[in-house]
Amino acid sequence: NTDGETYSVTPEEFTRRTEAFIKANTGEEWLLEDGMAPEVAAPPGDVYLIAKQYFWFPILKLRAGETYRLHLSSMDYQHGFSLLPLNMNFQVVPGYDHVITIQPQLPGEYPIVCNEFCGVGHQNMVGKLIVE
Protein backbone atom coordinates (compact mmCIF):
# COMPACT_ATOMS: atom_id res chain seq x y z
CA ASN A 1 0.00 0.00 0.00
CA THR A 2 1.12 3.55 -0.71
CA ASP A 3 0.71 6.50 1.62
CA GLY A 4 -2.80 7.21 2.73
CA GLU A 5 -5.00 7.28 5.78
CA THR A 6 -6.69 4.39 7.56
CA TYR A 7 -9.55 4.57 10.04
CA SER A 8 -11.52 1.95 11.94
CA VAL A 9 -15.09 1.56 10.68
CA THR A 10 -17.70 -1.16 10.88
CA PRO A 11 -18.86 -2.69 7.59
CA GLU A 12 -22.39 -1.45 8.40
CA GLU A 13 -21.23 2.14 8.88
CA PHE A 14 -19.13 2.10 5.70
CA THR A 15 -22.09 0.70 3.76
CA ARG A 16 -24.30 3.49 5.17
CA ARG A 17 -21.75 6.15 4.09
CA THR A 18 -21.44 4.64 0.62
CA GLU A 19 -25.19 4.41 0.09
CA ALA A 20 -25.58 8.04 1.28
CA PHE A 21 -22.80 9.09 -1.14
CA ILE A 22 -24.62 7.36 -4.01
CA LYS A 23 -27.97 8.95 -3.15
CA ALA A 24 -26.39 12.42 -2.84
CA ASN A 25 -24.84 12.09 -6.31
CA THR A 26 -27.56 10.24 -8.23
CA GLY A 27 -30.75 11.23 -6.42
CA GLU A 28 -31.63 7.55 -6.20
CA GLU A 29 -31.35 4.90 -3.52
CA TRP A 30 -29.03 2.03 -4.38
CA LEU A 31 -28.50 -0.61 -1.74
CA LEU A 32 -25.46 -2.84 -1.51
CA GLU A 33 -27.63 -5.93 -1.01
CA ASP A 34 -29.31 -5.34 -4.39
CA GLY A 35 -26.13 -6.67 -6.03
CA MET A 36 -26.10 -4.06 -8.80
CA ALA A 37 -23.49 -1.32 -9.17
CA PRO A 38 -24.77 2.08 -10.29
CA GLU A 39 -22.59 4.61 -12.10
CA VAL A 40 -21.95 7.60 -9.85
CA ALA A 41 -20.64 10.85 -11.35
CA ALA A 42 -18.91 12.36 -8.36
CA PRO A 43 -17.63 15.89 -7.83
CA PRO A 44 -14.08 16.30 -6.50
CA GLY A 45 -13.75 15.31 -2.86
CA ASP A 46 -14.66 12.13 -1.02
CA VAL A 47 -15.77 9.11 -3.07
CA TYR A 48 -16.59 5.63 -1.75
CA LEU A 49 -15.97 2.13 -3.07
CA ILE A 50 -16.97 -1.17 -1.46
CA ALA A 51 -15.37 -4.55 -2.09
CA LYS A 52 -17.62 -7.55 -1.51
CA GLN A 53 -17.61 -11.07 -2.87
CA TYR A 54 -17.59 -10.82 -5.94
CA PHE A 55 -18.13 -7.23 -7.02
CA TRP A 56 -17.15 -3.58 -6.54
CA PHE A 57 -19.87 -1.06 -5.55
CA PRO A 58 -20.46 1.49 -7.16
CA ILE A 59 -18.89 2.34 -10.52
CA LEU A 60 -17.20 5.72 -10.07
CA LYS A 61 -17.20 8.40 -12.80
CA LEU A 62 -14.49 10.94 -12.06
CA ARG A 63 -13.23 14.04 -13.88
CA ALA A 64 -9.71 14.13 -15.30
CA GLY A 65 -7.41 16.54 -13.46
CA GLU A 66 -9.58 16.72 -10.32
CA THR A 67 -8.52 15.47 -6.90
CA TYR A 68 -10.48 12.80 -5.04
CA ARG A 69 -10.16 11.06 -1.69
CA LEU A 70 -11.01 7.45 -2.49
CA HIS A 71 -12.42 5.59 0.53
CA LEU A 72 -12.10 1.79 0.23
CA SER A 73 -13.40 -0.92 2.53
CA SER A 74 -14.41 -4.57 2.38
CA MET A 75 -17.66 -5.96 3.69
CA ASP A 76 -16.55 -9.57 4.10
CA TYR A 77 -13.00 -10.77 3.35
CA GLN A 78 -9.63 -9.37 2.42
CA HIS A 79 -9.68 -8.18 -1.18
CA GLY A 80 -7.04 -6.63 -3.39
CA PHE A 81 -7.71 -3.37 -5.27
CA SER A 82 -5.73 -3.27 -8.49
CA LEU A 83 -6.41 -0.43 -10.93
CA LEU A 84 -5.35 -1.40 -14.45
CA PRO A 85 -3.22 -0.58 -16.37
CA LEU A 86 -1.73 1.55 -13.60
CA ASN A 87 0.55 -0.06 -11.08
CA MET A 88 -1.83 0.76 -8.22
CA ASN A 89 -2.42 -2.04 -5.72
CA PHE A 90 -3.97 -1.93 -2.25
CA GLN A 91 -5.13 -4.46 0.29
CA VAL A 92 -8.73 -3.81 1.33
CA VAL A 93 -9.84 -5.40 4.59
CA PRO A 94 -13.05 -5.34 6.62
CA GLY A 95 -13.17 -2.97 9.58
CA TYR A 96 -11.02 -0.28 7.98
CA ASP A 97 -11.65 2.76 5.82
CA HIS A 98 -8.55 3.05 3.62
CA VAL A 99 -8.32 6.57 2.14
CA ILE A 100 -6.03 7.35 -0.79
CA THR A 101 -5.80 10.60 -2.70
CA ILE A 102 -5.99 10.21 -6.46
CA GLN A 103 -5.94 12.65 -9.36
CA PRO A 104 -6.87 10.85 -12.59
CA GLN A 105 -5.25 12.40 -15.64
CA LEU A 106 -6.32 10.48 -18.74
CA PRO A 107 -9.93 9.90 -19.79
CA GLY A 108 -10.96 6.30 -20.25
CA GLU A 109 -12.42 3.24 -18.57
CA TYR A 110 -10.12 1.56 -16.08
CA PRO A 111 -10.83 -1.97 -14.83
CA ILE A 112 -10.58 -2.68 -11.11
CA VAL A 113 -9.70 -6.26 -10.30
CA CYS A 114 -9.41 -8.12 -7.04
CA ASN A 115 -5.85 -9.41 -6.83
CA GLU A 116 -6.33 -11.26 -3.53
CA PHE A 117 -8.00 -14.67 -3.82
CA CYS A 118 -11.42 -14.27 -2.16
CA GLY A 119 -13.30 -17.44 -3.07
CA VAL A 120 -14.70 -19.45 -5.97
CA GLY A 121 -16.04 -16.36 -7.81
CA HIS A 122 -12.78 -14.41 -7.44
CA GLN A 123 -12.06 -14.37 -11.19
CA ASN A 124 -15.35 -12.51 -11.78
CA MET A 125 -14.60 -9.68 -9.33
CA VAL A 126 -14.02 -6.88 -11.83
CA GLY A 127 -15.24 -3.32 -11.36
CA LYS A 128 -14.71 -0.12 -13.29
CA LEU A 129 -13.54 3.44 -12.78
CA ILE A 130 -14.50 5.88 -15.54
CA VAL A 131 -12.52 9.07 -16.09
CA GLU A 132 -14.17 11.78 -18.21
Tab-separated table of C-alpha atoms in Angstrom:
chain	number	residue	atom	x	y	z
A	1	ASN	CA	0.000	0.000	0.000
A	2	THR	CA	1.116	3.547	-0.705
A	3	ASP	CA	0.706	6.501	1.623
A	4	GLY	CA	-2.797	7.212	2.734
A	5	GLU	CA	-4.995	7.279	5.785
A	6	THR	CA	-6.689	4.394	7.564
A	7	TYR	CA	-9.549	4.575	10.044
A	8	SER	CA	-11.524	1.952	11.936
A	9	VAL	CA	-15.086	1.557	10.683
A	10	THR	CA	-17.699	-1.161	10.883
A	11	PRO	CA	-18.862	-2.694	7.592
A	12	GLU	CA	-22.393	-1.453	8.399
A	13	GLU	CA	-21.226	2.142	8.881
A	14	PHE	CA	-19.127	2.099	5.701
A	15	THR	CA	-22.091	0.702	3.760
A	16	ARG	CA	-24.299	3.489	5.166
A	17	ARG	CA	-21.752	6.146	4.090
A	18	THR	CA	-21.436	4.640	0.616
A	19	GLU	CA	-25.193	4.405	0.094
A	20	ALA	CA	-25.580	8.041	1.278
A	21	PHE	CA	-22.798	9.089	-1.136
A	22	ILE	CA	-24.624	7.364	-4.009
A	23	LYS	CA	-27.974	8.951	-3.147
A	24	ALA	CA	-26.391	12.416	-2.836
A	25	ASN	CA	-24.837	12.093	-6.309
A	26	THR	CA	-27.558	10.241	-8.232
A	27	GLY	CA	-30.754	11.233	-6.418
A	28	GLU	CA	-31.631	7.545	-6.203
A	29	GLU	CA	-31.348	4.903	-3.522
A	30	TRP	CA	-29.032	2.029	-4.382
A	31	LEU	CA	-28.496	-0.607	-1.745
A	32	LEU	CA	-25.464	-2.845	-1.506
A	33	GLU	CA	-27.625	-5.930	-1.015
A	34	ASP	CA	-29.313	-5.337	-4.395
A	35	GLY	CA	-26.128	-6.674	-6.028
A	36	MET	CA	-26.104	-4.061	-8.802
A	37	ALA	CA	-23.493	-1.322	-9.169
A	38	PRO	CA	-24.766	2.084	-10.287
A	39	GLU	CA	-22.590	4.612	-12.097
A	40	VAL	CA	-21.954	7.600	-9.848
A	41	ALA	CA	-20.640	10.845	-11.353
A	42	ALA	CA	-18.912	12.360	-8.359
A	43	PRO	CA	-17.628	15.889	-7.830
A	44	PRO	CA	-14.080	16.302	-6.503
A	45	GLY	CA	-13.753	15.313	-2.861
A	46	ASP	CA	-14.662	12.134	-1.022
A	47	VAL	CA	-15.771	9.109	-3.074
A	48	TYR	CA	-16.588	5.635	-1.754
A	49	LEU	CA	-15.973	2.128	-3.070
A	50	ILE	CA	-16.967	-1.166	-1.457
A	51	ALA	CA	-15.368	-4.553	-2.090
A	52	LYS	CA	-17.625	-7.548	-1.506
A	53	GLN	CA	-17.607	-11.066	-2.865
A	54	TYR	CA	-17.593	-10.822	-5.935
A	55	PHE	CA	-18.129	-7.228	-7.016
A	56	TRP	CA	-17.155	-3.575	-6.538
A	57	PHE	CA	-19.870	-1.058	-5.549
A	58	PRO	CA	-20.456	1.487	-7.158
A	59	ILE	CA	-18.886	2.339	-10.521
A	60	LEU	CA	-17.197	5.724	-10.071
A	61	LYS	CA	-17.201	8.398	-12.799
A	62	LEU	CA	-14.486	10.944	-12.064
A	63	ARG	CA	-13.229	14.038	-13.880
A	64	ALA	CA	-9.710	14.135	-15.300
A	65	GLY	CA	-7.408	16.538	-13.465
A	66	GLU	CA	-9.577	16.720	-10.325
A	67	THR	CA	-8.519	15.474	-6.897
A	68	TYR	CA	-10.477	12.796	-5.040
A	69	ARG	CA	-10.159	11.062	-1.688
A	70	LEU	CA	-11.006	7.450	-2.487
A	71	HIS	CA	-12.422	5.587	0.532
A	72	LEU	CA	-12.104	1.791	0.229
A	73	SER	CA	-13.401	-0.924	2.528
A	74	SER	CA	-14.405	-4.566	2.380
A	75	MET	CA	-17.658	-5.959	3.691
A	76	ASP	CA	-16.554	-9.567	4.099
A	77	TYR	CA	-13.000	-10.765	3.346
A	78	GLN	CA	-9.629	-9.371	2.423
A	79	HIS	CA	-9.676	-8.182	-1.178
A	80	GLY	CA	-7.039	-6.629	-3.393
A	81	PHE	CA	-7.713	-3.374	-5.266
A	82	SER	CA	-5.729	-3.268	-8.491
A	83	LEU	CA	-6.409	-0.427	-10.930
A	84	LEU	CA	-5.346	-1.400	-14.453
A	85	PRO	CA	-3.217	-0.583	-16.368
A	86	LEU	CA	-1.726	1.546	-13.598
A	87	ASN	CA	0.555	-0.061	-11.076
A	88	MET	CA	-1.831	0.760	-8.217
A	89	ASN	CA	-2.423	-2.044	-5.724
A	90	PHE	CA	-3.968	-1.933	-2.247
A	91	GLN	CA	-5.126	-4.464	0.289
A	92	VAL	CA	-8.725	-3.811	1.327
A	93	VAL	CA	-9.844	-5.405	4.589
A	94	PRO	CA	-13.054	-5.339	6.625
A	95	GLY	CA	-13.169	-2.971	9.576
A	96	TYR	CA	-11.022	-0.284	7.978
A	97	ASP	CA	-11.650	2.762	5.816
A	98	HIS	CA	-8.552	3.053	3.624
A	99	VAL	CA	-8.316	6.567	2.135
A	100	ILE	CA	-6.034	7.346	-0.789
A	101	THR	CA	-5.797	10.598	-2.700
A	102	ILE	CA	-5.987	10.206	-6.459
A	103	GLN	CA	-5.938	12.654	-9.359
A	104	PRO	CA	-6.873	10.855	-12.587
A	105	GLN	CA	-5.251	12.403	-15.637
A	106	LEU	CA	-6.319	10.481	-18.737
A	107	PRO	CA	-9.927	9.901	-19.790
A	108	GLY	CA	-10.959	6.296	-20.253
A	109	GLU	CA	-12.415	3.243	-18.572
A	110	TYR	CA	-10.115	1.559	-16.081
A	111	PRO	CA	-10.828	-1.965	-14.833
A	112	ILE	CA	-10.584	-2.678	-11.114
A	113	VAL	CA	-9.699	-6.261	-10.304
A	114	CYS	CA	-9.408	-8.122	-7.042
A	115	ASN	CA	-5.846	-9.410	-6.830
A	116	GLU	CA	-6.329	-11.262	-3.534
A	117	PHE	CA	-8.001	-14.673	-3.820
A	118	CYS	CA	-11.423	-14.266	-2.164
A	119	GLY	CA	-13.305	-17.439	-3.073
A	120	VAL	CA	-14.701	-19.451	-5.966
A	121	GLY	CA	-16.039	-16.360	-7.808
A	122	HIS	CA	-12.784	-14.410	-7.443
A	123	GLN	CA	-12.057	-14.371	-11.190
A	124	ASN	CA	-15.346	-12.506	-11.783
A	125	MET	CA	-14.604	-9.683	-9.332
A	126	VAL	CA	-14.021	-6.877	-11.827
A	127	GLY	CA	-15.241	-3.317	-11.363
A	128	LYS	CA	-14.706	-0.122	-13.295
A	129	LEU	CA	-13.538	3.439	-12.776
A	130	ILE	CA	-14.502	5.880	-15.536
A	131	VAL	CA	-12.520	9.068	-16.092
A	132	GLU	CA	-14.173	11.782	-18.213
